[in-house]
């Protein structure tokens, strides 16, 4: 079956001298792996530049439901601005690894893909004020995955129970919670929008601490979610 879809490149692994395996989040079929023959010539063929992390692409392939590895028929980068700045490249590497780790085993509905696509487009176009982007993006994504934090009963001095996704008045009996000082930042993060992100200031240490809690939150609710190799690099870049 011939399928045309938007896609977001998440990972590329060299297979041999002629090609590579590319993991792509697609709107039509969710997470897909493709074998891609890379052209080394100046004309025609598929270029390695098409498959950088978080590259937005329009793709076409003959889908084989029984195969874990599809073959691309055509691919073209979507006309978004690139992620040229070093901090954006680092952010792209982290988000691509995060999405691949979080979504590889999850069913992907169109609204989740559209949210991811629109968020990446905003990041591409943003010239500044994106140092908290990854925190907001990851928290809002939980809405599509079924463990969105419940803020309904929040009050000063409450703990946030990471296992049950809710605020509680007393310290939970398990170890997966935010103390009242850290928990107080959660409603602030959930109120953030791209257009107002610059109004909220976090120290580098606070940003790192919140990111670590968010990653732990995903690990609790997605059993297949493992460690992220790019986490330390991202934290170093956004320390200021």
mmCIF file of C-alpha atoms in Angstrom:
data_model
loop_
_atom_site.group_PDB
_atom_site.id
_atom_site.type_symbol
_atom_site.label_atom_id
_atom_site.label_comp_id
_atom_site.label_asym_id
_atom_site.label_seq_id
_atom_site.Cartn_x
_atom_site.Cartn_y
_atom_site.Cartn_z
ATOM 1 C CA UNK A 1 0.000 0.000 0.000
ATOM 2 C CA UNK A 2 1.440 3.343 -1.059
ATOM 3 C CA UNK A 3 1.477 5.861 1.813
ATOM 4 C CA UNK A 4 2.325 9.536 1.791
ATOM 5 C CA UNK A 5 2.938 11.220 5.118
ATOM 6 C CA UNK A 6 4.656 13.939 7.011
ATOM 7 C CA UNK A 7 7.466 12.651 9.153
ATOM 8 C CA UNK A 8 9.972 13.717 11.816
ATOM 9 C CA UNK A 9 13.420 12.100 11.700
ATOM 10 C CA UNK A 10 14.467 10.727 15.083
ATOM 11 C CA UNK A 11 17.532 8.553 14.521
ATOM 12 C CA UNK A 12 19.903 7.400 11.791
ATOM 13 C CA UNK A 13 22.149 4.322 11.978
ATOM 14 C CA UNK A 14 24.683 3.463 9.291
ATOM 15 C CA UNK A 15 23.883 0.000 7.895
ATOM 16 C CA UNK A 16 26.583 -0.394 5.253
ATOM 17 C CA UNK A 17 28.512 1.712 2.751
ATOM 18 C CA UNK A 18 25.411 2.141 0.599
ATOM 19 C CA UNK A 19 22.713 2.949 3.118
ATOM 20 C CA UNK A 20 21.406 3.429 6.623
ATOM 21 C CA UNK A 21 18.396 2.689 8.806
ATOM 22 C CA UNK A 22 16.325 5.739 9.701
ATOM 23 C CA UNK A 23 13.692 5.900 12.454
ATOM 24 C CA UNK A 24 10.896 8.326 11.613
ATOM 25 C CA UNK A 25 7.792 9.415 13.489
ATOM 26 C CA UNK A 26 5.070 9.567 10.819
ATOM 27 C CA UNK A 27 1.604 11.067 10.944
ATOM 28 C CA UNK A 28 -0.073 8.210 9.087
ATOM 29 C CA UNK A 29 1.630 5.130 10.557
ATOM 30 C CA UNK A 30 3.316 6.268 13.757
ATOM 31 C CA UNK A 31 6.844 5.073 14.453
ATOM 32 C CA UNK A 32 8.483 3.530 11.367
ATOM 33 C CA UNK A 33 11.975 2.309 10.480
ATOM 34 C CA UNK A 34 13.216 2.671 6.903
ATOM 35 C CA UNK A 35 16.164 1.375 4.937
ATOM 36 C CA UNK A 36 17.552 4.305 2.967
ATOM 37 C CA UNK A 37 20.124 4.240 0.183
ATOM 38 C CA UNK A 38 22.200 7.391 0.464
ATOM 39 C CA UNK A 39 23.368 9.110 -2.701
ATOM 40 C CA UNK A 40 26.961 10.340 -2.764
ATOM 41 C CA UNK A 41 26.549 12.183 -6.049
ATOM 42 C CA UNK A 42 25.593 15.807 -6.599
ATOM 43 C CA UNK A 43 22.429 14.965 -8.483
ATOM 44 C CA UNK A 44 19.426 12.893 -7.525
ATOM 45 C CA UNK A 45 19.127 10.313 -4.795
ATOM 46 C CA UNK A 46 18.584 10.727 -1.088
ATOM 47 C CA UNK A 47 21.038 12.945 0.762
ATOM 48 C CA UNK A 48 22.288 12.303 4.295
ATOM 49 C CA UNK A 49 21.315 15.902 5.161
ATOM 50 C CA UNK A 50 17.654 14.840 4.836
ATOM 51 C CA UNK A 51 18.008 12.619 7.915
ATOM 52 C CA UNK A 52 19.404 14.838 10.654
ATOM 53 C CA UNK A 53 17.625 14.680 14.062
ATOM 54 C CA UNK A 54 14.263 16.492 14.077
ATOM 55 C CA UNK A 55 14.340 17.142 10.334
ATOM 56 C CA UNK A 56 10.748 17.553 9.131
ATOM 57 C CA UNK A 57 10.141 15.609 5.926
ATOM 58 C CA UNK A 58 7.470 14.641 3.445
ATOM 59 C CA UNK A 59 7.875 10.945 2.650
ATOM 60 C CA UNK A 60 6.341 8.232 0.499
ATOM 61 C CA UNK A 61 6.737 4.467 0.786
ATOM 62 C CA UNK A 62 5.108 1.157 -0.059
ATOM 63 C CA UNK A 63 3.964 0.038 3.358
ATOM 64 C CA UNK A 64 4.324 -3.658 4.227
ATOM 65 C CA UNK A 65 2.426 -4.349 7.489
ATOM 66 C CA UNK A 66 4.358 -7.562 8.171
ATOM 67 C CA UNK A 67 7.793 -5.935 7.859
ATOM 68 C CA UNK A 68 9.688 -4.082 10.588
ATOM 69 C CA UNK A 69 11.820 -2.309 7.992
ATOM 70 C CA UNK A 70 10.195 -0.304 5.220
ATOM 71 C CA UNK A 71 11.816 1.118 2.088
ATOM 72 C CA UNK A 72 11.410 4.790 1.252
ATOM 73 C CA UNK A 73 10.245 5.633 -2.226
ATOM 74 C CA UNK A 74 10.797 9.392 -1.915
ATOM 75 C CA UNK A 75 11.643 11.986 0.719
ATOM 76 C CA UNK A 76 11.912 15.742 0.725
ATOM 77 C CA UNK A 77 12.707 18.101 3.608
ATOM 78 C CA UNK A 78 9.752 20.202 4.653
ATOM 79 C CA UNK A 79 10.315 23.944 4.171
ATOM 80 C CA UNK A 80 11.007 24.839 7.796
ATOM 81 C CA UNK A 81 13.956 26.891 8.931
ATOM 82 C CA UNK A 82 16.896 24.822 10.119
ATOM 83 C CA UNK A 83 18.277 24.241 13.597
ATOM 84 C CA UNK A 84 21.643 25.823 12.905
ATOM 85 C CA UNK A 85 22.530 27.328 16.297
ATOM 86 C CA UNK A 86 24.627 25.084 18.593
ATOM 87 C CA UNK A 87 22.091 25.179 21.433
ATOM 88 C CA UNK A 88 19.284 24.262 19.026
ATOM 89 C CA UNK A 89 21.338 21.378 17.624
ATOM 90 C CA UNK A 90 21.871 20.084 21.168
ATOM 91 C CA UNK A 91 18.165 20.486 21.899
ATOM 92 C CA UNK A 92 17.278 18.653 18.670
ATOM 93 C CA UNK A 93 19.545 15.731 19.579
ATOM 94 C CA UNK A 94 17.947 15.451 23.011
ATOM 95 C CA UNK A 95 14.355 15.742 21.786
ATOM 96 C CA UNK A 96 14.925 13.245 18.985
ATOM 97 C CA UNK A 97 16.339 10.720 21.466
ATOM 98 C CA UNK A 98 13.525 11.453 23.911
ATOM 99 C CA UNK A 99 10.800 10.968 21.282
ATOM 100 C CA UNK A 100 12.385 7.772 19.995
ATOM 101 C CA UNK A 101 12.635 6.383 23.525
ATOM 102 C CA UNK A 102 9.159 7.478 24.643
ATOM 103 C CA UNK A 103 7.120 6.757 21.521
ATOM 104 C CA UNK A 104 8.754 3.710 19.957
ATOM 105 C CA UNK A 105 6.285 1.331 21.626
ATOM 106 C CA UNK A 106 3.328 3.711 21.901
ATOM 107 C CA UNK A 107 0.354 4.044 19.501
ATOM 108 C CA UNK A 108 0.628 7.421 17.764
ATOM 109 C CA UNK A 109 -2.579 9.311 17.017
ATOM 110 C CA UNK A 110 -2.658 12.261 14.631
ATOM 111 C CA UNK A 111 -3.135 14.872 17.413
ATOM 112 C CA UNK A 112 0.098 13.748 19.104
ATOM 113 C CA UNK A 113 1.998 13.955 15.832
ATOM 114 C CA UNK A 114 0.515 17.374 15.032
ATOM 115 C CA UNK A 115 1.462 18.657 18.483
ATOM 116 C CA UNK A 116 5.042 17.470 17.966
ATOM 117 C CA UNK A 117 5.222 18.879 14.436
ATOM 118 C CA UNK A 118 3.855 22.292 15.471
ATOM 119 C CA UNK A 119 6.191 22.458 18.460
ATOM 120 C CA UNK A 120 9.250 21.727 16.329
ATOM 121 C CA UNK A 121 8.120 24.333 13.830
ATOM 122 C CA UNK A 122 7.912 26.903 16.639
ATOM 123 C CA UNK A 123 11.419 25.957 17.787
ATOM 124 C CA UNK A 124 12.738 26.267 14.238
ATOM 125 C CA UNK A 125 11.315 29.761 13.875
ATOM 126 C CA UNK A 126 12.258 30.992 17.344
ATOM 127 C CA UNK A 127 15.285 33.275 17.520
ATOM 128 C CA UNK A 128 15.426 33.495 21.311
ATOM 129 C CA UNK A 129 13.589 32.631 24.555
ATOM 130 C CA UNK A 130 13.585 28.853 24.034
ATOM 131 C CA UNK A 131 15.698 27.716 27.005
ATOM 132 C CA UNK A 132 12.580 26.290 28.734
ATOM 133 C CA UNK A 133 11.109 24.832 25.552
ATOM 134 C CA UNK A 134 11.978 21.215 26.314
ATOM 135 C CA UNK A 135 10.427 21.365 29.799
ATOM 136 C CA UNK A 136 7.109 22.671 28.495
ATOM 137 C CA UNK A 137 7.102 20.389 25.454
ATOM 138 C CA UNK A 138 7.665 17.225 27.486
ATOM 139 C CA UNK A 139 5.087 18.075 30.145
ATOM 140 C CA UNK A 140 2.385 18.963 27.628
ATOM 141 C CA UNK A 141 3.045 15.760 25.692
ATOM 142 C CA UNK A 142 1.836 13.758 28.713
ATOM 143 C CA UNK A 143 -1.685 14.941 27.839
ATOM 144 C CA UNK A 144 -1.562 12.690 24.749
ATOM 145 C CA UNK A 145 -0.022 9.753 26.588
ATOM 146 C CA UNK A 146 -2.506 9.541 29.445
ATOM 147 C CA UNK A 147 -0.596 10.802 32.487
ATOM 148 C CA UNK A 148 -1.066 14.558 32.356
ATOM 149 C CA UNK A 149 -0.478 16.092 35.815
ATOM 150 C CA UNK A 150 -3.707 16.825 37.682
ATOM 151 C CA UNK A 151 -3.476 20.411 38.919
ATOM 152 C CA UNK A 152 -7.071 20.697 40.127
ATOM 153 C CA UNK A 153 -6.401 20.530 43.854
ATOM 154 C CA UNK A 154 -3.036 22.298 44.030
ATOM 155 C CA UNK A 155 -2.328 24.520 47.027
ATOM 156 C CA UNK A 156 0.883 25.928 48.485
ATOM 157 C CA UNK A 157 2.824 23.413 50.540
ATOM 158 C CA UNK A 158 1.568 20.303 48.718
ATOM 159 C CA UNK A 159 3.680 17.433 47.386
ATOM 160 C CA UNK A 160 3.351 16.092 43.843
ATOM 161 C CA UNK A 161 2.952 12.321 43.650
ATOM 162 C CA UNK A 162 4.741 11.240 40.445
ATOM 163 C CA UNK A 163 3.187 7.768 40.500
ATOM 164 C CA UNK A 164 -0.420 9.010 40.706
ATOM 165 C CA UNK A 165 0.047 12.279 38.752
ATOM 166 C CA UNK A 166 -1.586 14.366 41.454
ATOM 167 C CA UNK A 167 -0.902 16.787 44.286
ATOM 168 C CA UNK A 168 -1.228 15.459 47.824
ATOM 169 C CA UNK A 169 -1.169 17.171 51.204
ATOM 170 C CA UNK A 170 1.228 14.700 52.842
ATOM 171 C CA UNK A 171 4.501 13.121 51.803
ATOM 172 C CA UNK A 172 3.817 9.864 49.894
ATOM 173 C CA UNK A 173 5.022 6.609 51.395
ATOM 174 C CA UNK A 174 7.063 5.824 48.257
ATOM 175 C CA UNK A 175 10.086 7.783 46.965
ATOM 176 C CA UNK A 176 8.625 9.080 43.681
ATOM 177 C CA UNK A 177 7.415 12.563 44.527
ATOM 178 C CA UNK A 178 8.319 16.249 44.372
ATOM 179 C CA UNK A 179 8.680 18.064 47.658
ATOM 180 C CA UNK A 180 6.630 21.280 48.097
ATOM 181 C CA UNK A 181 9.468 23.524 46.882
ATOM 182 C CA UNK A 182 9.854 21.675 43.577
ATOM 183 C CA UNK A 183 6.138 20.901 43.252
ATOM 184 C CA UNK A 184 5.344 24.631 43.331
ATOM 185 C CA UNK A 185 7.035 25.058 39.930
ATOM 186 C CA UNK A 186 4.788 22.521 38.192
ATOM 187 C CA UNK A 187 1.694 24.771 37.806
ATOM 188 C CA UNK A 188 4.011 27.488 36.455
ATOM 189 C CA UNK A 189 5.402 25.141 33.809
ATOM 190 C CA UNK A 190 1.919 24.002 32.827
ATOM 191 C CA UNK A 191 0.826 27.627 32.296
ATOM 192 C CA UNK A 192 3.684 28.371 29.923
ATOM 193 C CA UNK A 193 3.001 28.929 26.238
ATOM 194 C CA UNK A 194 5.653 29.513 23.550
ATOM 195 C CA UNK A 195 4.635 33.159 23.227
ATOM 196 C CA UNK A 196 4.998 33.815 26.973
ATOM 197 C CA UNK A 197 7.912 31.497 27.756
ATOM 198 C CA UNK A 198 10.334 34.404 28.094
ATOM 199 C CA UNK A 199 8.376 35.762 31.069
ATOM 200 C CA UNK A 200 9.347 32.784 33.238
ATOM 201 C CA UNK A 201 12.887 32.650 34.579
ATOM 202 C CA UNK A 202 14.634 29.562 35.967
ATOM 203 C CA UNK A 203 18.200 29.197 37.123
ATOM 204 C CA UNK A 204 20.287 26.583 35.350
ATOM 205 C CA UNK A 205 20.260 24.407 38.456
ATOM 206 C CA UNK A 206 16.476 24.642 38.767
ATOM 207 C CA UNK A 207 15.998 23.851 35.070
ATOM 208 C CA UNK A 208 18.232 20.790 35.416
ATOM 209 C CA UNK A 209 16.368 19.599 38.510
ATOM 210 C CA UNK A 210 12.958 19.990 36.842
ATOM 211 C CA UNK A 211 14.133 18.168 33.717
ATOM 212 C CA UNK A 212 15.383 15.259 35.815
ATOM 213 C CA UNK A 213 11.995 15.009 37.505
ATOM 214 C CA UNK A 214 10.189 15.079 34.149
ATOM 215 C CA UNK A 215 12.387 12.282 32.794
ATOM 216 C CA UNK A 216 11.723 10.240 35.951
ATOM 217 C CA UNK A 217 8.003 10.898 35.483
ATOM 218 C CA UNK A 218 8.121 9.391 31.997
ATOM 219 C CA UNK A 219 10.148 6.426 33.210
ATOM 220 C CA UNK A 220 7.500 5.679 35.834
ATOM 221 C CA UNK A 221 4.607 5.785 33.375
ATOM 222 C CA UNK A 222 6.228 4.273 30.270
ATOM 223 C CA UNK A 223 7.823 0.931 31.242
ATOM 224 C CA UNK A 224 9.947 0.775 28.059
ATOM 225 C CA UNK A 225 11.456 4.213 28.661
ATOM 226 C CA UNK A 226 15.181 3.894 29.363
ATOM 227 C CA UNK A 227 18.140 6.161 30.037
ATOM 228 C CA UNK A 228 18.903 9.133 27.782
ATOM 229 C CA UNK A 229 22.503 9.513 26.593
ATOM 230 C CA UNK A 230 22.044 13.153 25.568
ATOM 231 C CA UNK A 231 20.636 14.341 28.898
ATOM 232 C CA UNK A 232 23.938 15.446 30.428
ATOM 233 C CA UNK A 233 24.943 17.369 27.311
ATOM 234 C CA UNK A 234 21.637 19.234 27.221
ATOM 235 C CA UNK A 235 21.908 20.161 30.888
ATOM 236 C CA UNK A 236 25.392 21.575 30.348
ATOM 237 C CA UNK A 237 24.242 23.748 27.428
ATOM 238 C CA UNK A 238 21.246 25.194 29.293
ATOM 239 C CA UNK A 239 22.916 25.835 32.633
ATOM 240 C CA UNK A 240 22.693 29.633 32.237
#
